[in-house]
Tab-separated table of C-alpha atoms in Angstrom:
chain	number	residue	atom	x	y	z
A	1177	MET	CA	-17.795	-20.469	15.595
A	1178	ASP	CA	-17.219	-19.864	11.894
A	1179	LYS	CA	-20.328	-17.545	12.045
A	1180	ILE	CA	-17.979	-15.121	14.497
A	1181	SER	CA	-15.282	-15.102	12.763
A	1182	ASP	CA	-16.633	-14.777	9.994
A	1183	ALA	CA	-18.813	-11.568	11.102
A	1184	LYS	CA	-16.079	-10.592	12.659
A	1185	ASP	CA	-13.620	-11.284	9.242
A	1186	ARG	CA	-16.310	-9.113	7.145
A	1187	LEU	CA	-16.241	-6.182	9.405
A	1188	ILE	CA	-12.518	-5.642	8.937
A	1189	GLU	CA	-13.141	-5.976	5.226
A	1190	GLY	CA	-15.645	-4.195	5.411
A	1191	THR	CA	-13.890	-1.119	7.406
A	1192	ARG	CA	-10.447	-1.491	5.191
A	1193	GLN	CA	-12.643	-0.632	2.089
A	1194	LEU	CA	-13.979	2.459	3.802
A	1195	LEU	CA	-11.019	3.456	4.691
A	1196	TRP	CA	-9.409	3.184	1.541
A	1197	ASP	CA	-12.513	4.944	-0.104
A	1198	ARG	CA	-12.834	7.970	2.911
A	1199	GLY	CA	-10.161	8.105	4.836
A	1200	TYR	CA	-11.278	7.772	8.914
A	1201	LEU	CA	-13.821	10.467	9.527
A	1202	GLY	CA	-15.795	8.971	6.289
A	1203	THR	CA	-15.501	5.325	7.994
A	1204	SER	CA	-18.153	5.741	10.752
A	1205	PRO	CA	-19.618	2.755	13.017
A	1206	THR	CA	-23.510	2.677	10.284
A	1207	ALA	CA	-21.011	2.508	6.986
A	1208	ILE	CA	-19.053	-0.047	8.678
A	1209	LEU	CA	-22.070	-2.338	9.611
A	1210	ARG	CA	-23.912	-1.231	6.459
A	1211	ARG	CA	-20.762	-2.084	4.217
A	1212	SER	CA	-20.130	-5.417	6.233
A	1213	GLY	CA	-23.345	-6.560	6.633
A	1214	VAL	CA	-23.314	-7.360	10.863
A	1215	GLY	CA	-25.262	-5.753	13.562
A	1216	GLN	CA	-24.136	-3.072	16.184
A	1217	GLY	CA	-23.400	-6.399	18.343
A	1218	SER	CA	-21.053	-7.868	16.625
A	1219	MET	CA	-19.031	-4.974	16.009
A	1220	TYR	CA	-18.787	-4.381	19.803
A	1221	HIS	CA	-18.278	-8.237	19.930
A	1222	HIS	CA	-14.787	-7.913	18.924
A	1223	PHE	CA	-13.736	-4.804	18.958
A	1224	GLY	CA	-13.723	-1.745	21.422
A	1225	GLY	CA	-14.857	1.262	19.407
A	1226	LYS	CA	-14.272	2.479	16.243
A	1227	PRO	CA	-10.519	2.428	16.495
A	1228	ASP	CA	-10.187	-0.417	17.394
A	1229	LEU	CA	-11.669	-1.915	14.621
A	1230	VAL	CA	-9.701	0.644	12.342
A	1231	LEU	CA	-6.324	-0.454	13.851
A	1232	ALA	CA	-7.431	-4.701	12.629
A	1233	ALA	CA	-8.257	-2.898	9.557
A	1234	GLU	CA	-4.812	-1.096	8.524
A	1235	ARG	CA	-3.001	-4.177	9.661
A	1236	ARG	CA	-5.147	-6.079	7.732
A	1237	SER	CA	-3.668	-3.935	4.595
A	1238	ALA	CA	-0.723	-3.968	5.715
A	1239	GLU	CA	-0.436	-7.202	5.711
A	1240	LEU	CA	-1.747	-7.533	2.246
A	1241	MET	CA	0.360	-4.947	0.959
A	1242	GLN	CA	3.352	-6.010	2.632
A	1243	ALA	CA	2.442	-10.175	1.576
A	1244	GLN	CA	2.304	-8.958	-2.085
A	1245	ILE	CA	5.973	-6.609	-1.910
A	1246	ARG	CA	7.487	-9.733	-0.530
A	1247	GLU	CA	5.960	-11.890	-3.452
A	1248	ILE	CA	7.473	-9.465	-5.710
A	1249	PHE	CA	11.049	-8.955	-4.292
A	1250	THR	CA	12.010	-12.745	-3.370
A	1251	GLY	CA	10.792	-14.108	-6.664
A	1252	GLU	CA	12.504	-15.225	-10.112
A	1253	GLY	CA	14.767	-12.372	-12.119
A	1254	THR	CA	17.643	-10.215	-11.528
A	1255	GLY	CA	17.639	-7.256	-8.717
A	1256	LEU	CA	16.730	-5.107	-11.582
A	1257	GLN	CA	13.825	-7.151	-13.049
A	1258	ARG	CA	12.084	-7.579	-9.370
A	1259	ILE	CA	12.521	-3.749	-9.511
A	1260	VAL	CA	11.130	-3.596	-12.872
A	1261	ALA	CA	8.313	-5.869	-11.972
A	1262	TYR	CA	7.395	-3.211	-8.823
A	1263	LEU	CA	6.837	-0.732	-10.955
A	1264	LEU	CA	4.886	-2.269	-13.594
A	1265	LEU	CA	2.611	-3.562	-10.910
A	1266	GLU	CA	-1.038	-3.461	-12.200
A	1267	ARG	CA	-2.479	-1.234	-9.866
A	1268	ASP	CA	-6.008	0.478	-9.026
A	1269	VAL	CA	-3.893	3.691	-10.200
A	1270	LEU	CA	-7.414	5.354	-9.888
A	1271	ARG	CA	-8.346	4.267	-6.457
A	1272	GLY	CA	-4.689	4.833	-4.744
A	1273	CYS	CA	-3.015	2.535	-2.160
A	1274	SER	CA	-5.090	1.224	0.387
A	1275	VAL	CA	-1.955	1.986	3.011
A	1276	GLY	CA	-0.616	4.793	1.563
A	1277	ARG	CA	-4.080	7.195	1.175
A	1278	LEU	CA	-3.649	6.499	4.461
A	1279	ALA	CA	-0.511	8.528	5.530
A	1280	GLY	CA	-2.360	11.631	4.197
A	1281	ASP	CA	-5.197	11.007	7.085
A	1282	PRO	CA	-4.635	13.488	10.011
A	1283	GLU	CA	-6.712	11.374	12.572
A	1284	ILE	CA	-4.415	8.195	11.673
A	1285	ILE	CA	-0.894	10.164	11.702
A	1286	ALA	CA	-1.981	11.728	14.783
A	1287	ASP	CA	-2.314	8.127	16.369
A	1288	GLU	CA	1.299	6.450	17.031
A	1289	ALA	CA	-0.857	3.211	16.939
A	1290	LEU	CA	-2.742	4.207	13.410
A	1291	ARG	CA	-0.122	4.861	12.278
A	1292	GLU	CA	2.940	2.183	12.942
A	1293	PRO	CA	0.573	-0.121	10.595
A	1294	VAL	CA	1.703	2.395	7.373
A	1295	ARG	CA	4.746	2.805	8.567
A	1296	ASP	CA	5.869	-0.544	9.201
A	1297	THR	CA	4.897	-1.174	5.345
A	1298	PHE	CA	6.481	1.881	4.030
A	1299	GLY	CA	10.105	-0.535	5.657
A	1300	VAL	CA	9.688	-3.121	4.333
A	1301	LEU	CA	9.063	-1.349	0.739
A	1302	ASN	CA	11.889	0.469	1.299
A	1303	HIS	CA	14.545	-2.384	2.389
A	1304	HIS	CA	13.095	-5.060	-0.621
A	1305	LEU	CA	13.802	-1.950	-2.946
A	1306	THR	CA	16.742	-1.213	-1.166
A	1307	GLU	CA	18.304	-4.715	-1.538
A	1308	ALA	CA	17.209	-5.239	-5.588
A	1309	ILE	CA	18.938	-1.763	-5.777
A	1310	THR	CA	22.552	-3.173	-4.007
A	1311	GLU	CA	21.856	-6.223	-5.926
A	1312	ALA	CA	21.351	-4.830	-9.478
A	1313	GLN	CA	24.646	-2.786	-8.782
A	1314	ALA	CA	26.653	-6.429	-8.437
A	1315	ALA	CA	25.540	-7.224	-11.178
A	1316	GLY	CA	26.175	-4.481	-13.116
A	1317	GLU	CA	22.661	-3.665	-13.708
A	1318	LEU	CA	22.342	-0.008	-11.911
A	1319	ASP	CA	24.725	2.938	-11.948
A	1320	ALA	CA	26.685	2.358	-8.859
A	1321	ARG	CA	26.974	5.918	-7.966
A	1322	LEU	CA	23.585	5.349	-7.362
A	1323	ARG	CA	22.557	5.437	-3.010
A	1324	PRO	CA	20.228	2.713	-2.420
A	1325	GLU	CA	19.031	3.441	0.519
A	1326	GLN	CA	17.883	7.198	-1.469
A	1327	THR	CA	17.124	5.624	-4.607
A	1328	ALA	CA	14.516	3.058	-2.598
A	1329	ALA	CA	12.747	5.835	-0.930
A	1330	ALA	CA	12.917	7.837	-4.524
A	1331	LEU	CA	11.057	4.960	-5.944
A	1332	ALA	CA	8.366	4.274	-2.941
A	1333	ALA	CA	7.502	8.186	-2.822
A	1334	LEU	CA	7.623	8.258	-7.471
A	1335	VAL	CA	4.573	5.644	-6.915
A	1336	GLN	CA	3.017	6.959	-4.331
A	1337	GLY	CA	3.201	10.772	-5.594
A	1338	GLY	CA	2.371	9.131	-9.005
A	1339	TYR	CA	-1.045	7.805	-6.831
A	1340	ALA	CA	-1.826	11.333	-6.305
A	1341	LEU	CA	-1.494	12.852	-9.503
A	1342	ALA	CA	-3.196	10.536	-11.070
A	1343	ARG	CA	-6.191	10.789	-9.037
A	1344	ALA	CA	-6.255	14.601	-9.207
A	1345	GLU	CA	-6.225	14.479	-13.149
A	1346	GLN	CA	-8.573	11.642	-12.645
A	1347	SER	CA	-6.644	9.625	-14.916
A	1348	VAL	CA	-4.009	6.449	-15.029
A	1349	ASN	CA	-1.321	8.536	-17.619
A	1350	PRO	CA	0.415	10.618	-14.907
A	1351	PHE	CA	1.074	7.913	-13.234
A	1352	GLU	CA	2.389	5.425	-15.997
A	1353	ARG	CA	4.713	8.613	-17.034
A	1354	ALA	CA	6.149	8.486	-13.726
A	1355	VAL	CA	6.573	4.562	-13.794
A	1356	HIS	CA	8.011	5.008	-17.499
A	1357	GLY	CA	9.803	8.709	-16.368
A	1358	ALA	CA	11.655	6.343	-13.309
A	1359	LEU	CA	12.504	3.716	-15.630
A	1360	ASP	CA	14.365	5.802	-17.593
A	1361	LEU	CA	16.363	7.596	-14.964
A	1362	LEU	CA	17.839	3.803	-13.981
A	1363	GLY	CA	18.623	3.585	-17.654
A	1364	VAL	CA	16.034	0.700	-17.960
A	1365	PRO	CA	16.663	-0.161	-21.782
A	1366	GLY	CA	12.817	-0.869	-24.366
A	1367	ARG	CA	10.502	0.448	-22.243
A	1368	ARG	CA	9.926	3.802	-23.494
A	1369	GLN	CA	5.947	5.015	-24.295
Protein backbone atom coordinates (compact mmCIF):
# COMPACT_ATOMS: atom_id res chain seq x y z
CA MET A 1 0.00 0.00 0.00
CA ASP A 2 2.86 2.42 0.79
CA LYS A 3 4.30 1.95 -2.69
CA ILE A 4 0.94 2.85 -4.23
CA SER A 5 0.47 6.00 -2.18
CA ASP A 6 4.13 6.91 -2.73
CA ALA A 7 3.59 6.75 -6.51
CA LYS A 8 0.43 8.84 -6.22
CA ASP A 9 2.20 11.38 -4.02
CA ARG A 10 5.16 11.59 -6.42
CA LEU A 11 2.76 12.15 -9.33
CA ILE A 12 1.01 14.97 -7.48
CA GLU A 13 4.24 16.62 -6.34
CA GLY A 14 5.89 16.28 -9.75
CA THR A 15 2.85 17.83 -11.41
CA ARG A 16 2.75 20.61 -8.80
CA GLN A 17 6.37 21.52 -9.50
CA LEU A 18 5.83 21.44 -13.28
CA LEU A 19 2.72 23.63 -13.04
CA TRP A 20 4.66 26.11 -10.95
CA ASP A 21 7.52 26.27 -13.45
CA ARG A 22 5.79 25.67 -16.80
CA GLY A 23 2.04 26.14 -16.47
CA TYR A 24 -0.70 23.82 -17.72
CA LEU A 25 0.41 23.46 -21.33
CA GLY A 26 4.02 22.86 -20.37
CA THR A 27 2.96 20.13 -17.97
CA SER A 28 2.71 17.23 -20.40
CA PRO A 29 2.06 13.64 -19.30
CA THR A 30 5.58 12.76 -20.48
CA ALA A 31 7.09 15.55 -18.35
CA ILE A 32 4.98 14.45 -15.37
CA LEU A 33 6.19 10.86 -15.66
CA ARG A 34 9.79 11.98 -16.06
CA ARG A 35 9.60 14.35 -13.07
CA SER A 36 7.78 11.92 -10.79
CA GLY A 37 9.73 8.83 -11.79
CA VAL A 38 6.66 6.61 -12.03
CA GLY A 39 5.26 4.61 -14.94
CA GLN A 40 2.39 5.58 -17.19
CA GLY A 41 0.22 2.78 -15.81
CA SER A 42 0.54 4.25 -12.34
CA MET A 43 -0.56 7.66 -13.58
CA TYR A 44 -3.75 6.33 -15.13
CA HIS A 45 -4.36 4.00 -12.20
CA HIS A 46 -4.56 6.95 -9.80
CA PHE A 47 -5.99 9.65 -12.08
CA GLY A 48 -8.48 9.75 -14.95
CA GLY A 49 -6.16 11.95 -16.97
CA LYS A 50 -4.14 15.12 -16.90
CA PRO A 51 -6.98 17.41 -15.69
CA ASP A 52 -7.59 15.18 -12.64
CA LEU A 53 -3.90 15.09 -11.80
CA VAL A 54 -3.53 18.85 -12.31
CA LEU A 55 -6.46 19.47 -9.96
CA ALA A 56 -4.86 17.26 -7.29
CA ALA A 57 -1.57 19.14 -7.72
CA GLU A 58 -3.32 22.51 -7.52
CA ARG A 59 -5.10 21.44 -4.37
CA ARG A 60 -1.77 20.46 -2.84
CA SER A 61 -0.28 23.89 -3.67
CA ALA A 62 -3.41 25.56 -2.28
CA GLU A 63 -3.26 23.51 0.93
CA LEU A 64 0.40 24.37 1.45
CA MET A 65 -0.12 28.09 0.86
CA GLN A 66 -3.25 28.21 3.01
CA ALA A 67 -1.45 26.42 5.84
CA GLN A 68 1.38 28.96 5.63
CA ILE A 69 -1.12 31.84 5.68
CA ARG A 70 -2.93 30.43 8.70
CA GLU A 71 0.35 29.83 10.52
CA ILE A 72 1.40 33.45 10.04
CA PHE A 73 -1.94 35.02 10.89
CA THR A 74 -2.80 32.83 13.88
CA GLY A 75 0.69 33.10 15.31
CA GLU A 76 2.14 35.39 17.92
CA GLY A 77 2.18 39.15 17.67
CA THR A 78 -0.14 42.02 17.06
CA GLY A 79 -2.22 42.43 13.94
CA LEU A 80 0.37 44.73 12.41
CA GLN A 81 3.23 42.41 13.34
CA ARG A 82 1.49 39.52 11.55
CA ILE A 83 0.92 41.68 8.45
CA VAL A 84 4.61 42.63 8.45
CA ALA A 85 5.55 38.96 8.92
CA TYR A 86 3.45 38.07 5.86
CA LEU A 87 4.96 40.83 3.74
CA LEU A 88 8.53 40.02 4.79
CA LEU A 89 8.10 36.25 4.50
CA GLU A 90 11.09 34.58 2.87
CA ARG A 91 10.01 33.62 -0.65
CA ASP A 92 11.47 32.21 -3.84
CA VAL A 93 10.66 35.50 -5.53
CA LEU A 94 11.99 34.71 -9.00
CA ARG A 95 10.06 31.47 -9.12
CA GLY A 96 6.88 33.27 -8.14
CA CYS A 97 3.89 32.06 -6.19
CA SER A 98 2.90 28.44 -6.79
CA VAL A 99 -0.78 29.41 -6.62
CA GLY A 100 -0.64 32.95 -8.00
CA ARG A 101 1.13 31.84 -11.17
CA LEU A 102 -1.86 29.64 -11.95
CA ALA A 103 -4.13 32.70 -12.05
CA GLY A 104 -2.37 33.78 -15.25
CA ASP A 105 -2.77 30.40 -16.94
CA PRO A 106 -5.60 30.56 -19.52
CA GLU A 107 -6.36 26.83 -19.36
CA ILE A 108 -6.78 26.93 -15.60
CA ILE A 109 -8.80 30.13 -15.51
CA ALA A 110 -11.16 28.84 -18.21
CA ASP A 111 -12.08 25.77 -16.12
CA GLU A 112 -14.20 26.33 -12.99
CA ALA A 113 -12.87 23.25 -11.17
CA LEU A 114 -9.23 24.16 -11.91
CA ARG A 115 -9.83 27.80 -10.95
CA GLU A 116 -11.41 26.93 -7.59
CA PRO A 117 -8.21 26.18 -5.58
CA VAL A 118 -6.72 29.48 -6.75
CA ARG A 119 -9.82 31.47 -5.86
CA ASP A 120 -10.19 29.74 -2.49
CA THR A 121 -6.56 30.36 -1.54
CA PHE A 122 -6.79 34.06 -2.24
CA GLY A 123 -10.06 34.12 -0.30
CA VAL A 124 -8.23 32.67 2.72
CA LEU A 125 -5.46 35.26 2.35
CA ASN A 126 -7.91 38.14 2.03
CA HIS A 127 -9.85 36.94 5.09
CA HIS A 128 -6.76 36.75 7.29
CA LEU A 129 -5.32 40.04 6.06
CA THR A 130 -8.68 41.75 6.63
CA GLU A 131 -8.88 40.41 10.19
CA ALA A 132 -5.30 41.48 10.96
CA ILE A 133 -5.90 44.96 9.54
CA THR A 134 -9.09 45.33 11.59
CA GLU A 135 -7.24 44.15 14.72
CA ALA A 136 -4.35 46.55 14.03
CA GLN A 137 -6.78 49.44 13.62
CA ALA A 138 -8.52 48.60 16.91
CA ALA A 139 -5.13 48.62 18.64
CA GLY A 140 -4.19 51.95 17.08
CA GLU A 141 -1.40 50.40 14.99
CA LEU A 142 -2.97 51.35 11.65
CA ASP A 143 -4.91 54.37 10.45
CA ALA A 144 -8.60 53.96 11.27
CA ARG A 145 -9.51 55.43 7.86
CA LEU A 146 -8.14 52.38 6.01
CA ARG A 147 -10.85 50.13 4.65
CA PRO A 148 -9.76 46.65 5.77
CA GLU A 149 -11.07 44.59 2.83
CA GLN A 150 -9.73 47.01 0.23
CA THR A 151 -6.38 47.29 2.02
CA ALA A 152 -6.16 43.49 2.24
CA ALA A 153 -6.85 43.20 -1.49
CA ALA A 154 -4.20 45.83 -2.21
CA LEU A 155 -1.59 43.99 -0.12
CA ALA A 156 -2.35 40.65 -1.80
CA ALA A 157 -2.16 42.31 -5.22
CA LEU A 158 1.09 44.01 -4.27
CA VAL A 159 2.76 40.69 -3.39
CA GLN A 160 1.51 38.98 -6.56
CA GLY A 161 2.45 41.98 -8.70
CA GLY A 162 5.84 42.11 -7.01
CA TYR A 163 6.48 38.56 -8.21
CA ALA A 164 5.63 39.59 -11.78
CA LEU A 165 7.91 42.65 -11.66
CA ALA A 166 10.77 40.60 -10.20
CA ARG A 167 10.41 37.90 -12.86
CA ALA A 168 10.34 40.53 -15.61
CA GLU A 169 13.65 41.98 -14.39
CA GLN A 170 15.05 38.65 -13.17
CA SER A 171 15.89 40.42 -9.94
CA VAL A 172 14.35 40.37 -6.47
CA ASN A 173 14.80 44.15 -6.21
CA PRO A 174 11.39 45.14 -7.66
CA PHE A 175 9.65 42.77 -5.24
CA GLU A 176 11.57 44.11 -2.27
CA ARG A 177 10.88 47.73 -3.30
CA ALA A 178 7.16 46.97 -3.58
CA VAL A 179 7.04 45.30 -0.16
CA HIS A 180 8.98 48.09 1.52
CA GLY A 181 6.76 50.64 -0.23
CA ALA A 182 3.72 48.90 1.26
CA LEU A 183 5.32 49.01 4.70
CA ASP A 184 5.92 52.74 4.22
CA LEU A 185 2.29 53.26 3.21
CA LEU A 186 1.14 51.36 6.29
CA GLY A 187 3.37 53.58 8.41
CA VAL A 188 5.56 50.77 9.71
CA PRO A 189 8.54 52.45 11.35
CA GLY A 190 12.17 51.47 10.79
CA ARG A 191 11.71 49.47 7.58
CA ARG A 192 13.54 51.73 5.13
CA GLN A 193 15.81 50.15 2.52
